[in-house]
CSV table of C-alpha atoms in Angstrom, one decimal:
chain,number,residue,atom,x,y,z
A,1,MET,CA,5.0,-17.8,-2.4
A,2,GLN,CA,2.5,-18.1,-5.3
A,3,GLU,CA,3.5,-20.5,-8.1
A,4,ALA,CA,4.2,-19.0,-11.5
A,5,THR,CA,1.4,-19.4,-14.0
A,6,PRO,CA,2.5,-21.7,-16.9
A,7,GLU,CA,3.2,-19.7,-20.0
A,8,THR,CA,1.8,-21.7,-22.9
A,9,PRO,CA,-1.6,-23.2,-23.5
A,10,ALA,CA,0.0,-26.7,-23.5
A,11,ASP,CA,1.7,-26.0,-20.2
A,12,ARG,CA,-1.5,-24.7,-18.6
A,13,LEU,CA,-3.4,-27.8,-19.9
A,14,THR,CA,-0.8,-30.1,-18.4
A,15,ALA,CA,-0.9,-28.2,-15.1
A,16,ILE,CA,-4.7,-28.4,-14.9
A,17,ARG,CA,-4.7,-32.1,-15.7
A,18,THR,CA,-2.0,-32.7,-13.1
A,19,ARG,CA,-4.2,-30.9,-10.5
A,20,MET,CA,-7.2,-32.9,-11.5
A,21,GLY,CA,-5.3,-36.1,-11.2
A,22,ALA,CA,-4.1,-35.2,-7.7
A,23,ALA,CA,-7.6,-34.3,-6.6
A,24,ALA,CA,-8.9,-37.6,-7.9
A,25,LYS,CA,-6.2,-39.5,-6.1
A,26,LEU,CA,-7.1,-37.8,-2.8
A,27,ALA,CA,-10.7,-38.7,-3.4
A,28,ARG,CA,-9.8,-42.3,-4.2
A,29,ARG,CA,-11.3,-41.9,-7.6
A,30,SER,CA,-10.2,-42.9,-11.1
A,31,GLY,CA,-9.0,-39.9,-13.1
A,32,GLU,CA,-10.5,-41.5,-16.2
A,33,ASP,CA,-14.0,-40.8,-14.8
A,34,ILE,CA,-13.4,-37.0,-14.7
A,35,HIS,CA,-13.5,-34.9,-17.8
A,36,LEU,CA,-12.2,-31.5,-18.5
A,37,ILE,CA,-14.3,-29.1,-20.5
A,38,ALA,CA,-12.2,-26.2,-21.8
A,39,VAL,CA,-14.5,-23.1,-21.7
A,40,SER,CA,-13.8,-21.3,-24.9
A,41,LYS,CA,-16.6,-18.7,-24.8
A,42,THR,CA,-15.4,-15.3,-26.2
A,43,ARG,CA,-12.1,-17.0,-27.3
A,44,SER,CA,-11.0,-16.8,-30.9
A,45,VAL,CA,-10.2,-19.7,-33.2
A,46,GLU,CA,-6.6,-18.6,-32.8
A,47,ASP,CA,-6.9,-19.0,-29.0
A,48,ILE,CA,-8.6,-22.3,-29.3
A,49,ALA,CA,-6.4,-24.1,-31.8
A,50,PRO,CA,-3.3,-24.5,-29.6
A,51,ILE,CA,-5.4,-26.1,-26.9
A,52,ILE,CA,-6.7,-28.6,-29.5
A,53,LEU,CA,-3.2,-29.3,-30.7
A,54,ALA,CA,-2.2,-29.9,-27.1
A,55,GLY,CA,-4.7,-32.7,-26.9
A,56,GLN,CA,-7.8,-31.2,-25.4
A,57,ARG,CA,-11.0,-32.5,-27.0
A,58,LEU,CA,-14.0,-31.2,-24.9
A,59,PHE,CA,-14.9,-27.5,-25.2
A,60,GLY,CA,-17.7,-25.5,-23.7
A,61,GLU,CA,-19.6,-22.5,-25.2
A,62,ASN,CA,-22.2,-20.2,-23.7
A,63,ARG,CA,-24.1,-19.1,-26.8
A,64,VAL,CA,-25.4,-20.9,-29.8
A,65,GLN,CA,-24.7,-18.0,-32.2
A,66,GLU,CA,-21.1,-17.6,-31.1
A,67,ALA,CA,-20.4,-21.3,-31.2
A,68,ALA,CA,-21.9,-21.5,-34.7
A,69,SER,CA,-19.5,-18.9,-36.0
A,70,LYS,CA,-16.4,-20.8,-35.1
A,71,TRP,CA,-17.0,-24.5,-34.3
A,72,PRO,CA,-18.2,-26.2,-37.5
A,73,ALA,CA,-14.9,-25.4,-39.3
A,74,LEU,CA,-12.9,-26.4,-36.2
A,75,LYS,CA,-14.7,-29.7,-35.8
A,76,GLU,CA,-14.2,-30.5,-39.4
A,77,ARG,CA,-10.5,-29.9,-39.1
A,78,HIS,CA,-10.2,-31.8,-35.8
A,79,PRO,CA,-12.4,-34.9,-35.7
A,80,GLY,CA,-13.1,-36.1,-32.2
A,81,VAL,CA,-13.6,-32.7,-30.7
A,82,GLU,CA,-16.8,-32.6,-28.6
A,83,LEU,CA,-18.8,-29.4,-28.1
A,84,HIS,CA,-20.8,-28.7,-24.9
A,85,LEU,CA,-23.3,-26.0,-24.4
A,86,ILE,CA,-22.9,-24.7,-20.9
A,87,GLY,CA,-24.8,-21.4,-21.1
A,88,GLN,CA,-28.5,-20.6,-20.9
A,89,LEU,CA,-30.5,-21.8,-23.9
A,90,GLN,CA,-33.6,-20.0,-25.3
A,91,SER,CA,-36.3,-22.4,-26.4
A,92,ASN,CA,-36.4,-20.9,-29.9
A,93,LYS,CA,-32.7,-21.9,-30.3
A,94,ALA,CA,-33.3,-25.5,-29.3
A,95,GLU,CA,-33.1,-26.9,-32.8
A,96,GLU,CA,-29.9,-25.0,-33.6
A,97,ALA,CA,-28.4,-26.3,-30.3
A,98,VAL,CA,-29.3,-29.9,-31.0
A,99,ALA,CA,-27.8,-29.7,-34.5
A,100,LEU,CA,-24.5,-28.1,-33.3
A,101,PHE,CA,-23.7,-29.4,-29.8
A,102,ASP,CA,-22.8,-32.8,-28.6
A,103,VAL,CA,-23.9,-32.3,-25.0
A,104,ILE,CA,-26.2,-29.6,-23.4
A,105,HIS,CA,-25.6,-28.7,-19.7
A,106,SER,CA,-28.3,-26.1,-19.1
A,107,VAL,CA,-31.7,-27.6,-19.3
A,108,ASP,CA,-33.7,-25.9,-16.6
A,109,ARG,CA,-37.4,-25.5,-17.5
A,110,LEU,CA,-40.4,-27.4,-19.0
A,111,SER,CA,-40.7,-25.2,-22.1
A,112,LEU,CA,-37.0,-26.0,-23.0
A,113,VAL,CA,-37.5,-29.7,-22.4
A,114,THR,CA,-40.5,-29.6,-24.8
A,115,ALA,CA,-38.5,-27.7,-27.4
A,116,LEU,CA,-35.4,-30.0,-27.1
A,117,GLY,CA,-37.6,-33.1,-27.4
A,118,LYS,CA,-39.2,-31.9,-30.6
A,119,ALA,CA,-35.8,-30.8,-32.0
A,120,MET,CA,-34.2,-34.2,-31.3
A,121,GLN,CA,-37.1,-36.0,-32.8
A,122,LYS,CA,-37.0,-33.8,-35.9
A,123,LEU,CA,-33.3,-34.1,-36.4
A,124,GLY,CA,-33.0,-37.7,-35.4
A,125,ARG,CA,-30.3,-36.8,-32.9
A,126,ALA,CA,-30.3,-37.8,-29.2
A,127,VAL,CA,-28.1,-35.2,-27.4
A,128,PRO,CA,-27.2,-36.0,-23.8
A,129,CYS,CA,-28.4,-33.3,-21.4
A,130,PHE,CA,-27.8,-32.2,-17.9
A,131,ILE,CA,-30.5,-30.7,-15.8
A,132,GLN,CA,-29.2,-27.4,-14.3
A,133,VAL,CA,-30.2,-26.9,-10.7
A,134,ASN,CA,-30.2,-23.4,-9.1
A,135,ILE,CA,-28.3,-24.8,-6.2
A,136,GLY,CA,-28.0,-21.5,-4.3
A,137,ALA,CA,-31.6,-20.4,-5.1
A,138,GLU,CA,-30.3,-17.2,-6.7
A,139,ALA,CA,-32.9,-15.1,-8.6
A,140,GLN,CA,-30.3,-14.0,-11.2
A,141,LYS,CA,-29.2,-17.5,-12.2
A,142,GLY,CA,-30.7,-20.1,-14.4
A,143,GLY,CA,-31.5,-23.6,-13.1
A,144,CYS,CA,-34.6,-25.3,-11.7
A,145,SER,CA,-35.5,-25.3,-8.0
A,146,PHE,CA,-35.1,-28.5,-5.9
A,147,MET,CA,-38.9,-28.8,-5.9
A,148,GLU,CA,-39.1,-28.6,-9.7
A,149,LEU,CA,-36.4,-31.2,-10.4
A,150,PRO,CA,-38.5,-34.4,-10.2
A,151,ASP,CA,-41.1,-33.1,-12.6
A,152,LEU,CA,-38.4,-31.8,-15.0
A,153,LEU,CA,-36.6,-35.2,-15.0
A,154,LYS,CA,-39.9,-37.0,-15.7
A,155,ALA,CA,-40.7,-34.5,-18.5
A,156,ALA,CA,-37.3,-35.1,-20.1
A,157,GLN,CA,-37.7,-38.8,-19.9
A,158,ASP,CA,-41.2,-38.6,-21.5
A,159,ALA,CA,-39.8,-36.4,-24.3
A,160,GLY,CA,-37.1,-38.9,-25.1
A,161,ILE,CA,-34.2,-36.7,-23.9
A,162,PRO,CA,-31.2,-38.7,-22.6
A,163,VAL,CA,-30.5,-37.1,-19.2
A,164,ALA,CA,-26.8,-37.6,-18.3
A,165,GLY,CA,-26.9,-35.9,-14.9
A,166,LEU,CA,-27.1,-32.6,-13.0
A,167,MET,CA,-25.2,-29.3,-13.4
A,168,CYS,CA,-24.8,-26.3,-11.1
A,169,ILE,CA,-23.1,-23.0,-10.6
A,170,PRO,CA,-22.6,-22.3,-6.9
A,171,PRO,CA,-23.0,-18.7,-5.5
A,172,ALA,CA,-19.9,-16.6,-6.0
A,173,ASP,CA,-17.6,-15.6,-3.1
A,174,VAL,CA,-18.7,-18.3,-0.7
A,175,GLU,CA,-17.4,-21.8,0.0
A,176,ALA,CA,-18.6,-24.0,-2.9
A,177,ALA,CA,-18.2,-27.4,-1.2
A,178,PRO,CA,-21.6,-27.5,0.5
A,179,PHE,CA,-23.3,-26.7,-2.8
A,180,PHE,CA,-21.3,-29.4,-4.6
A,181,ALA,CA,-22.2,-31.9,-1.9
A,182,LEU,CA,-25.9,-31.0,-2.2
A,183,LEU,CA,-25.8,-31.5,-6.0
A,184,ALA,CA,-24.1,-34.9,-5.5
A,185,GLU,CA,-26.9,-35.8,-3.0
A,186,LEU,CA,-29.6,-34.8,-5.4
A,187,SER,CA,-27.9,-36.8,-8.2
A,188,ALA,CA,-27.7,-39.9,-6.1
A,189,ARG,CA,-31.3,-39.5,-5.0
A,190,HIS,CA,-32.4,-39.6,-8.6
A,191,ASN,CA,-30.0,-42.3,-9.8
A,192,LEU,CA,-28.0,-40.0,-12.1
A,193,ALA,CA,-24.4,-40.9,-12.9
A,194,GLN,CA,-22.9,-37.6,-14.0
A,195,LEU,CA,-22.2,-34.3,-12.2
A,196,SER,CA,-21.2,-31.1,-14.1
A,197,MET,CA,-19.7,-28.8,-11.5
A,198,GLY,CA,-16.6,-26.9,-10.7
A,199,MET,CA,-14.8,-24.1,-12.5
A,200,SER,CA,-11.3,-22.5,-12.5
A,201,ASP,CA,-11.4,-21.5,-8.9
A,202,ASP,CA,-12.9,-24.6,-7.4
A,203,PHE,CA,-12.6,-27.6,-9.7
A,204,GLU,CA,-10.4,-29.6,-7.3
A,205,THR,CA,-13.1,-29.2,-4.6
A,206,ALA,CA,-15.7,-30.3,-7.1
A,207,ILE,CA,-13.7,-33.4,-8.0
A,208,MET,CA,-13.3,-34.3,-4.3
A,209,LEU,CA,-17.1,-34.2,-4.1
A,210,GLY,CA,-17.9,-36.3,-7.1
A,211,ALA,CA,-17.7,-34.1,-10.3
A,212,THR,CA,-17.4,-36.0,-13.5
A,213,TYR,CA,-17.2,-32.9,-15.7
A,214,VAL,CA,-15.4,-29.7,-14.7
A,215,ARG,CA,-15.6,-26.5,-16.7
A,216,VAL,CA,-12.4,-24.5,-16.8
A,217,GLY,CA,-11.8,-21.4,-18.8
A,218,THR,CA,-9.6,-18.7,-17.2
A,219,ALA,CA,-7.1,-21.1,-15.7
A,220,LEU,CA,-6.6,-22.7,-19.1
A,221,PHE,CA,-6.8,-19.8,-21.5
A,222,GLY,CA,-5.7,-17.0,-19.2
A,223,GLU,CA,-7.5,-13.8,-18.3
A,224,ARG,CA,-9.7,-12.3,-20.9
A,225,PRO,CA,-8.6,-8.9,-22.4
A,226,GLY,CA,-9.7,-6.1,-20.1
A,227,MET,CA,-9.8,-8.2,-17.0
A,228,ILE,CA,-7.4,-7.7,-14.1
């Protein structure tokens, strides 16, 4: 029998944190090393506010323009909220992203590294970044290839970009665990501490395989209008 879905944002947040803690315990990891990013893309300020009031502080957005329309005021009202860019970033939006976001998870090409390095230098702001790896070698997804990763890491270092770790989005409708394990192996190979991987359907698996940031939207906010 399927468990009932918690009704309120606070209930859903508590349920997700409980599941995260259980997965961490199974993996013999400290829950303090694993961070929940509430994916608030397409969600209104009215949707987001209860999650903040329930104690959530890390939020993820996909687009610079959408984030700019709602987050400056929210961050002013709620000090300590941290905003993460988890969607693809155009190089011409690099300066806006550096000004607005606290962490960027989707660095995937040399042109973007160059643009981000210049923006950080101009604004005097060192924003931690994750290198996104196209872990399933899917043509429709962003992310660098395995072969491109060493050069991209070197370029980011040369540009003065603080690289926090690696990020991936595994292929849909297949078992995610092998892809998470592969990203963890790449991270260890390059001496990177953080792993951004795992979403609503697979964050527990990601935690078991080393995730330090999980990105959860639907399980926290509920289905978007129009979705079944």
